CSV table of C-alpha atoms in Angstrom, one decimal:
chain,number,residue,atom,x,y,z
A,1,MET,CA,-0.1,0.0,0.2
A,2,ASN,CA,1.0,3.8,-0.2
A,3,LEU,CA,0.5,6.2,2.4
A,4,VAL,CA,-0.2,10.3,1.7
A,5,LEU,CA,0.1,12.2,4.8
A,6,ALA,CA,-1.6,15.3,4.9
A,7,PRO,CA,-1.6,17.1,7.6
A,8,GLU,CA,-3.5,20.4,6.5
A,9,PRO,CA,-4.7,21.4,3.4
A,10,ALA,CA,-2.3,22.3,0.7
A,11,PRO,CA,-2.2,22.9,-3.0
A,12,TRP,CA,0.4,20.2,-3.4
A,13,LEU,CA,-2.7,17.8,-2.5
A,14,SER,CA,-4.3,18.6,-5.6
A,15,HIS,CA,-1.6,17.0,-7.7
A,16,LEU,CA,-1.5,13.4,-6.0
A,17,ALA,CA,-1.3,11.8,-9.1
A,18,SER,CA,1.7,13.5,-10.7
A,19,LEU,CA,3.6,12.9,-7.3
A,20,LEU,CA,2.5,9.2,-6.9
A,21,THR,CA,1.8,6.6,-9.7
A,22,ARG,CA,-0.4,4.6,-7.9
A,23,GLU,CA,-3.4,5.0,-6.0
A,24,ALA,CA,-3.1,5.1,-1.9
A,25,GLU,CA,-4.3,5.9,1.1
A,26,VAL,CA,-4.7,9.7,2.2
A,27,LEU,CA,-4.3,10.4,6.2
A,28,ALA,CA,-5.8,13.9,6.1
A,29,PRO,CA,-7.3,14.7,9.8
A,30,TRP,CA,-9.0,17.9,8.8
A,31,ALA,CA,-10.8,16.4,6.0
A,32,ARG,CA,-14.4,16.1,5.6
A,33,PRO,CA,-16.9,13.7,3.4
A,34,ARG,CA,-18.0,15.1,0.3
A,35,LEU,CA,-21.7,16.8,1.0
A,36,PRO,CA,-24.7,15.9,-1.1
A,37,GLU,CA,-25.8,18.3,-3.7
A,38,TRP,CA,-29.5,18.0,-1.9
A,39,ALA,CA,-27.8,18.8,1.7
A,40,PRO,CA,-29.9,21.5,2.8
A,41,LEU,CA,-27.0,23.8,3.9
A,42,PRO,CA,-26.7,27.9,3.7
A,43,SER,CA,-24.3,28.8,0.6
A,44,ARG,CA,-21.5,30.1,3.1
A,45,LEU,CA,-21.5,27.1,5.6
A,46,ARG,CA,-21.4,24.9,2.0
A,47,ARG,CA,-18.5,26.7,0.7
A,48,ALA,CA,-16.5,26.2,4.1
A,49,TRP,CA,-17.5,22.7,4.2
A,50,THR,CA,-16.5,22.3,0.5
A,51,ARG,CA,-12.8,23.9,1.2
A,52,ARG,CA,-12.4,21.2,3.4
A,53,THR,CA,-13.2,18.1,1.0
A,54,LEU,CA,-10.3,16.8,-0.5
A,55,ARG,CA,-11.0,15.5,-4.2
A,56,VAL,CA,-8.4,12.7,-4.8
A,57,PRO,CA,-7.7,10.7,-8.3
A,58,GLU,CA,-9.9,7.3,-8.5
A,59,GLY,CA,-8.6,4.7,-6.4
A,60,TYR,CA,-7.0,7.0,-3.7
A,61,ARG,CA,-9.6,6.9,-0.4
A,62,VAL,CA,-9.1,9.6,2.2
A,63,TRP,CA,-9.1,9.1,5.8
A,64,GLY,CA,-10.3,11.9,8.0
A,65,LEU,CA,-10.3,12.5,11.9
A,66,PRO,CA,-13.6,13.1,13.6
A,67,GLY,CA,-12.8,16.1,16.1
A,68,TRP,CA,-10.0,17.6,14.7
A,69,GLY,CA,-11.8,20.8,13.4
A,70,ALA,CA,-12.3,21.7,17.2
A,71,MET,CA,-8.5,21.1,17.8
A,72,GLU,CA,-8.0,23.7,14.9
A,73,VAL,CA,-10.4,26.0,16.2
A,74,GLY,CA,-8.6,25.9,19.8
A,75,MET,CA,-5.3,26.2,18.0
A,76,ARG,CA,-6.5,29.5,16.2
A,77,VAL,CA,-8.0,30.7,19.7
A,78,VAL,CA,-4.8,30.5,21.3
A,79,ALA,CA,-2.5,31.5,18.1
A,80,ARG,CA,-3.1,34.8,18.4
A,81,SER,CA,0.1,35.9,16.1
A,82,THR,CA,1.2,35.0,12.8
A,83,ALA,CA,4.7,33.5,14.3
A,84,ALA,CA,2.4,31.7,17.3
A,85,THR,CA,0.4,30.1,14.3
A,86,PHE,CA,3.3,29.0,12.5
A,87,GLN,CA,4.4,27.0,15.7
A,88,ALA,CA,1.2,25.4,16.2
A,89,ARG,CA,1.1,24.5,12.5
A,90,PHE,CA,4.8,23.1,13.0
A,91,THR,CA,3.7,21.4,15.9
A,92,LEU,CA,0.3,19.8,14.3
A,93,ARG,CA,2.8,18.4,11.4
A,94,ARG,CA,5.0,16.4,14.1
A,95,ARG,CA,2.4,14.8,16.1
A,96,TRP,CA,0.8,13.5,13.0
A,97,ALA,CA,3.9,12.0,11.7
A,98,GLN,CA,4.6,10.7,15.1
A,99,ALA,CA,0.8,9.0,15.0
A,100,ALA,CA,1.7,8.1,11.3
A,101,ALA,CA,4.9,6.3,12.6
A,102,ALA,CA,3.3,4.2,15.0
A,103,LEU,CA,0.5,2.8,13.2
A,104,LEU,CA,2.7,2.3,9.8
A,105,PRO,CA,1.5,-1.2,8.5
A,106,ALA,CA,4.2,-3.6,7.7
A,107,SER,CA,3.0,-3.7,4.0
A,108,VAL,CA,3.6,-0.2,3.2
A,109,GLU,CA,5.6,0.5,-0.2
A,110,THR,CA,5.3,4.4,0.0
A,111,VAL,CA,5.1,7.3,1.9
A,112,LEU,CA,4.4,10.5,1.0
A,113,ALA,CA,4.7,13.3,3.2
A,114,PRO,CA,5.2,17.3,3.4
A,115,THR,CA,8.0,19.0,5.2
A,116,LEU,CA,7.9,19.1,9.2
A,117,GLY,CA,5.6,16.0,8.8
A,118,ALA,CA,7.9,13.1,7.8
A,119,ARG,CA,11.0,12.7,10.0
A,120,GLU,CA,9.5,9.7,12.0
A,121,VAL,CA,7.2,7.9,9.6
A,122,PHE,CA,10.2,7.9,7.2
A,123,ALA,CA,12.4,6.6,10.0
A,124,ALA,CA,9.7,3.8,10.2
A,125,ALA,CA,8.9,3.4,6.5
A,126,ARG,CA,12.9,2.8,5.6
A,127,SER,CA,13.0,0.3,8.2
A,128,ARG,CA,10.2,-1.9,6.4
A,129,GLY,CA,11.9,-1.2,3.0
A,130,ALA,CA,9.3,1.5,1.8
A,131,ARG,CA,10.2,4.7,-0.4
A,132,CYS,CA,10.1,7.9,1.0
A,133,VAL,CA,8.8,11.0,-1.0
A,134,LEU,CA,9.2,14.3,0.6
A,135,VAL,CA,7.1,17.6,-0.5
A,136,GLU,CA,9.2,20.7,0.4
A,137,ASP,CA,6.3,22.5,1.0
A,138,LEU,CA,7.6,25.1,3.1
A,139,PRO,CA,10.9,27.2,2.5
A,140,SER,CA,14.1,25.8,3.6
A,141,LEU,CA,14.2,27.2,7.1
A,142,ARG,CA,17.7,27.7,7.7
A,143,ALA,CA,18.1,29.7,4.4
A,144,LEU,CA,15.3,31.7,5.8
A,145,HIS,CA,16.5,32.8,8.6
A,146,GLU,CA,19.5,34.0,6.7
A,147,ASP,CA,17.3,36.0,4.2
A,148,LEU,CA,15.6,37.5,7.0
A,149,ASP,CA,18.6,38.7,9.0
A,150,THR,CA,20.0,40.1,5.8
A,151,ALA,CA,16.7,42.0,5.0
A,152,ALA,CA,16.8,43.4,8.6
A,153,VAL,CA,20.3,44.8,8.2
A,154,ARG,CA,18.7,46.4,5.2
A,155,HIS,CA,15.7,47.7,6.9
A,156,PRO,CA,16.5,48.0,10.4
A,157,GLU,CA,13.0,49.9,11.0
A,158,GLU,CA,11.3,46.9,10.1
A,159,ALA,CA,11.1,45.1,13.5
A,160,PHE,CA,8.6,42.5,11.9
A,161,LEU,CA,11.6,40.9,10.3
A,162,ARG,CA,12.9,39.9,13.5
A,163,ASN,CA,9.6,38.7,14.6
A,164,HIS,CA,9.9,35.0,14.2
A,165,ARG,CA,12.5,32.7,13.8
A,166,ALA,CA,11.7,28.8,13.5
A,167,SER,CA,13.4,26.8,16.5
A,168,ALA,CA,16.7,24.7,16.1
A,169,GLY,CA,15.0,21.7,16.4
A,170,ASP,CA,12.7,22.3,13.4
A,171,VAL,CA,15.5,23.3,11.2
A,172,ALA,CA,17.3,20.2,12.3
A,173,ARG,CA,14.1,18.1,11.2
A,174,GLN,CA,13.6,19.5,8.0
A,175,GLU,CA,17.4,18.6,7.1
A,176,VAL,CA,17.0,15.1,8.5
A,177,GLU,CA,13.6,14.8,6.6
A,178,ARG,CA,15.7,15.4,3.6
A,179,VAL,CA,18.5,12.7,4.2
A,180,LEU,CA,15.8,10.1,4.9
A,181,ALA,CA,13.6,11.0,1.7
A,182,ASP,CA,14.4,8.8,-1.5
A,183,GLU,CA,12.6,11.7,-3.6
A,184,ILE,CA,12.1,15.5,-3.3
A,185,TRP,CA,9.6,17.6,-4.6
A,186,VAL,CA,10.4,21.2,-4.8
A,187,ARG,CA,8.2,24.5,-5.7
A,188,SER,CA,11.2,26.6,-7.2
A,189,GLU,CA,14.4,26.7,-9.3
A,190,LEU,CA,16.1,28.5,-6.5
A,191,ALA,CA,15.0,25.5,-4.0
A,192,PHE,CA,16.2,23.1,-6.6
A,193,GLU,CA,19.6,24.5,-7.0
A,194,ARG,CA,20.1,25.2,-3.2
A,195,LEU,CA,19.7,21.0,-2.5
A,196,ARG,CA,21.4,20.5,-5.4
A,197,LEU,CA,24.7,22.8,-4.2
A,198,ALA,CA,24.2,20.8,-0.6
A,199,GLY,CA,24.6,17.7,-2.1
A,200,HIS,CA,21.5,16.0,-2.7
A,201,ALA,CA,21.9,13.9,-6.0
A,202,PRO,CA,19.7,15.6,-8.5
A,203,GLU,CA,18.1,12.2,-9.6
A,204,LYS,CA,16.4,12.1,-6.6
A,205,LEU,CA,15.1,16.4,-6.7
A,206,ARG,CA,11.9,16.8,-8.9
A,207,ARG,CA,10.2,19.9,-9.8
A,208,LEU,CA,6.8,20.3,-8.3
A,209,ARG,CA,4.7,22.7,-10.6
A,210,PHE,CA,1.3,23.6,-10.5
A,211,PRO,CA,-0.8,23.6,-13.8
A,212,SER,CA,-2.5,26.8,-14.8
A,213,GLY,CA,-5.3,24.6,-16.2
A,214,ARG,CA,-4.6,26.6,-19.4
A,215,GLU,CA,-3.1,25.4,-22.7
A,216,ALA,CA,-1.1,28.9,-23.3
A,217,PRO,CA,-1.6,32.0,-21.6
A,218,GLN,CA,-4.0,34.4,-22.9
A,219,ALA,CA,-3.1,37.3,-24.7
A,220,PRO,CA,-2.7,40.3,-22.6
A,221,GLN,CA,-5.6,42.9,-22.8
A,222,PRO,CA,-5.6,46.0,-24.0
A,223,ARG,CA,-4.8,48.6,-21.1
A,224,ARG,CA,-7.1,51.9,-21.1
A,225,ASN,CA,-4.4,54.9,-21.7
A,226,ALA,CA,-6.8,57.0,-19.7
A,227,ARG,CA,-6.0,55.3,-16.3
A,228,PRO,CA,-2.6,55.2,-14.2
A,229,HIS,CA,-0.3,52.3,-14.7
A,230,VAL,CA,-1.2,49.2,-11.9
A,231,ALA,CA,1.3,47.5,-10.2
A,232,LEU,CA,0.2,44.5,-7.8
A,233,LEU,CA,2.5,43.5,-5.0
A,234,ALA,CA,2.4,39.9,-4.6
A,235,GLY,CA,1.7,38.3,-1.4
A,236,PRO,CA,0.8,40.3,2.0
A,237,ALA,CA,2.7,44.0,1.9
A,238,LEU,CA,5.5,43.0,4.4
A,239,ALA,CA,9.0,44.1,4.2
A,240,ARG,CA,10.0,40.7,3.5
A,241,GLY,CA,7.8,40.4,0.4
A,242,GLY,CA,10.0,43.6,-0.5
A,243,VAL,CA,7.2,46.5,-0.1
A,244,ARG,CA,10.0,49.2,1.2
A,245,GLU,CA,11.5,48.3,-2.7
A,246,ALA,CA,7.9,48.5,-4.1
A,247,LEU,CA,7.4,52.0,-2.5
A,248,ALA,CA,10.6,53.4,-3.5
A,249,ALA,CA,9.7,52.5,-6.8
A,250,LEU,CA,6.7,54.2,-6.6
A,251,ASP,CA,8.0,57.3,-5.7
A,252,ALA,CA,10.5,57.4,-8.4
A,253,ARG,CA,7.7,56.8,-11.5
A,254,PRO,CA,4.5,59.1,-10.7
A,255,GLN,CA,3.0,57.4,-13.6
A,256,TRP,CA,2.4,54.2,-11.6
A,257,THR,CA,0.2,53.1,-8.7
A,258,LEU,CA,0.8,50.8,-6.6
A,259,TRP,CA,-1.8,48.1,-4.9
A,260,LEU,CA,-1.2,46.0,-2.1
A,261,ARG,CA,-2.6,43.8,0.6
A,262,PRO,CA,-2.1,45.0,4.5
A,263,ALA,CA,-1.2,42.1,6.6
A,264,GLU,CA,-0.1,41.8,10.4
A,265,GLY,CA,3.0,43.4,10.0
A,266,THR,CA,2.6,46.3,7.8
A,267,ASP,CA,3.6,49.3,8.9
A,268,PRO,CA,0.7,51.6,8.5
A,269,ARG,CA,2.5,54.4,7.2
A,270,HIS,CA,3.0,52.2,3.9
A,271,LEU,CA,-0.5,52.5,3.0
A,272,ASN,CA,-0.4,56.5,3.5
A,273,HIS,CA,1.1,56.9,0.3
A,274,PRO,CA,-1.3,58.8,-2.1
A,275,ARG,CA,-1.0,56.6,-5.2
A,276,VAL,CA,-1.0,53.3,-2.6
A,277,ARG,CA,-4.2,51.1,-2.8
A,278,THR,CA,-5.2,48.8,-0.7
A,279,VAL,CA,-7.1,45.5,-2.3
A,280,THR,CA,-8.2,42.3,-1.0
A,281,ALA,CA,-6.7,38.6,-2.1
A,282,GLU,CA,-10.1,38.2,-4.4
A,283,VAL,CA,-8.0,41.0,-6.4
A,284,GLN,CA,-4.9,39.4,-5.9
A,285,ARG,CA,-6.6,36.1,-7.9
A,286,THR,CA,-8.4,38.0,-10.6
A,287,LEU,CA,-5.8,40.6,-11.3
A,288,HIS,CA,-8.3,42.9,-13.1
A,289,GLU,CA,-6.8,46.0,-14.4
A,290,VAL,CA,-3.5,45.4,-13.4
A,291,ASP,CA,-0.4,46.0,-15.6
A,292,VAL,CA,2.6,44.3,-14.0
A,293,VAL,CA,3.0,42.0,-10.5
A,294,LEU,CA,5.7,42.8,-8.0
A,295,ALA,CA,7.6,40.2,-6.4
A,296,PRO,CA,10.8,41.7,-4.8
A,297,ALA,CA,10.9,39.3,-2.2
A,298,TRP,CA,13.9,39.3,0.4
A,299,CYS,CA,13.0,35.6,1.6
A,300,GLU,CA,12.2,32.4,-0.4
A,301,SER,CA,8.0,32.6,-0.9
A,302,HIS,CA,5.5,30.9,-3.1
A,303,VAL,CA,2.6,33.5,-4.1
A,304,GLY,CA,-0.1,32.8,-6.1
A,305,GLU,CA,0.2,36.0,-8.2
A,306,LEU,CA,2.6,34.8,-10.3
A,307,ALA,CA,0.7,32.1,-12.1
A,308,HIS,CA,-2.3,34.0,-12.4
A,309,ALA,CA,-0.3,36.5,-14.0
A,310,HIS,CA,1.6,34.0,-16.6
A,311,ALA,CA,-2.3,32.4,-17.3
A,312,ARG,CA,-3.6,36.0,-18.2
A,313,GLY,CA,-0.3,37.3,-20.0
A,314,ILE,CA,0.8,39.8,-17.6
A,315,PRO,CA,4.2,40.4,-17.0
A,316,VAL,CA,6.2,39.6,-13.9
A,317,ILE,CA,8.8,41.3,-12.0
A,318,ALA,CA,10.6,39.4,-9.3
A,319,THR,CA,13.7,37.9,-7.2
A,320,ASP,CA,14.8,34.5,-7.7
A,321,ARG,CA,13.4,34.0,-3.9
A,322,ALA,CA,9.8,34.6,-5.4
A,323,ALA,CA,10.3,33.1,-9.2
A,324,GLY,CA,9.4,29.7,-8.5
A,325,PHE,CA,9.0,28.2,-11.8
A,326,GLU,CA,6.9,31.0,-13.7
A,327,PRO,CA,8.7,32.9,-16.6
A,328,CYS,CA,9.2,36.7,-15.0
A,329,ARG,CA,12.0,39.4,-15.5
A,330,THR,CA,14.5,38.8,-12.4
A,331,ILE,CA,16.1,41.4,-10.3
A,332,PRO,CA,18.6,41.5,-7.6
A,333,ARG,CA,16.9,41.7,-4.1
A,334,GLY,CA,16.6,45.0,-2.7
A,335,ASP,CA,17.9,46.8,-6.1
A,336,VAL,CA,15.6,49.2,-6.8
A,337,PRO,CA,17.3,50.6,-9.7
A,338,ALA,CA,17.0,47.4,-11.5
A,339,LEU,CA,13.0,47.4,-10.3
A,340,LEU,CA,13.0,50.9,-11.9
A,341,ALA,CA,14.7,49.7,-14.9
A,342,ALA,CA,12.3,46.6,-15.7
A,343,LEU,CA,9.2,48.8,-15.4
A,344,ASP,CA,10.5,51.7,-17.6
A,345,ALA,CA,11.0,48.7,-20.3
A,346,LEU,CA,7.1,48.0,-19.7
A,347,THR,CA,6.4,51.5,-20.3
A,348,GLU,CA,8.4,52.1,-23.4
A,349,ARG,CA,6.9,48.7,-25.2
């Protein structure tokens, strides 16, 4: 049998057929059974339920855990900050891996698990001769800390850059999981090269791409010359995501406006610029009237706006930390002149 550990909802779960060549048992404690169409539920509750319904390829079976939802609610109540939420998520991953290792059947052939949710179950699986497949759905924690420290030196006034670091135990756990894995799926060219340079055999590294569902990018829509040029910042408006570099470019180019989404850790002063507009996650998904997506991130990040932009024919300017596998114009981190040059190239076309 093949086993998939899914301690929390994640985009990679929609691509199980690419990750495994045979059907599997999916241990997803948060998953709920599919609702029948006739079920008399309010639309809002139905949408929330559907988000917790895991659709899997034919032949796969999903196993949820009754009561898990109540535990998640309790976690959200206790975790009152982003840092606390991350720590709670990491703890849940560890506990699920430990539970799966204790119950691992002798007949297991392949185990697939995400970062920080794999160590114990991989160790047990290897003792049974099973294959271990790791999905790196989190950034490299050691490199993330180094990048956050670099950004904090550049922007010492941004206290949120020093707000959270993973524990030394979690950093070591991630690196042990890589050693135990027979196959590692990564989400960016940056992650692929980092692991290769760290000594992991290229033949065990795999690129995890999320298809957009379109055969080819759409042609960009013609813009209305009467409106200002619109740049949208990918992800939340945080210093780690390059909001300060985007604002510096905005100051230097009065023909541009900047759309961004505030989050915990966003400096309120960033929102007071006369050509800044705050938007919702829905706008970041549709990219309506957006001329370019900016992702000048200091740290490894995986934001959905890049894939949405590619599918719509909208250009992207990004650092290697945010580029993933999407085609884009790449600029160095913290390099505002390079960002300006890329914006100017767009307006001159």
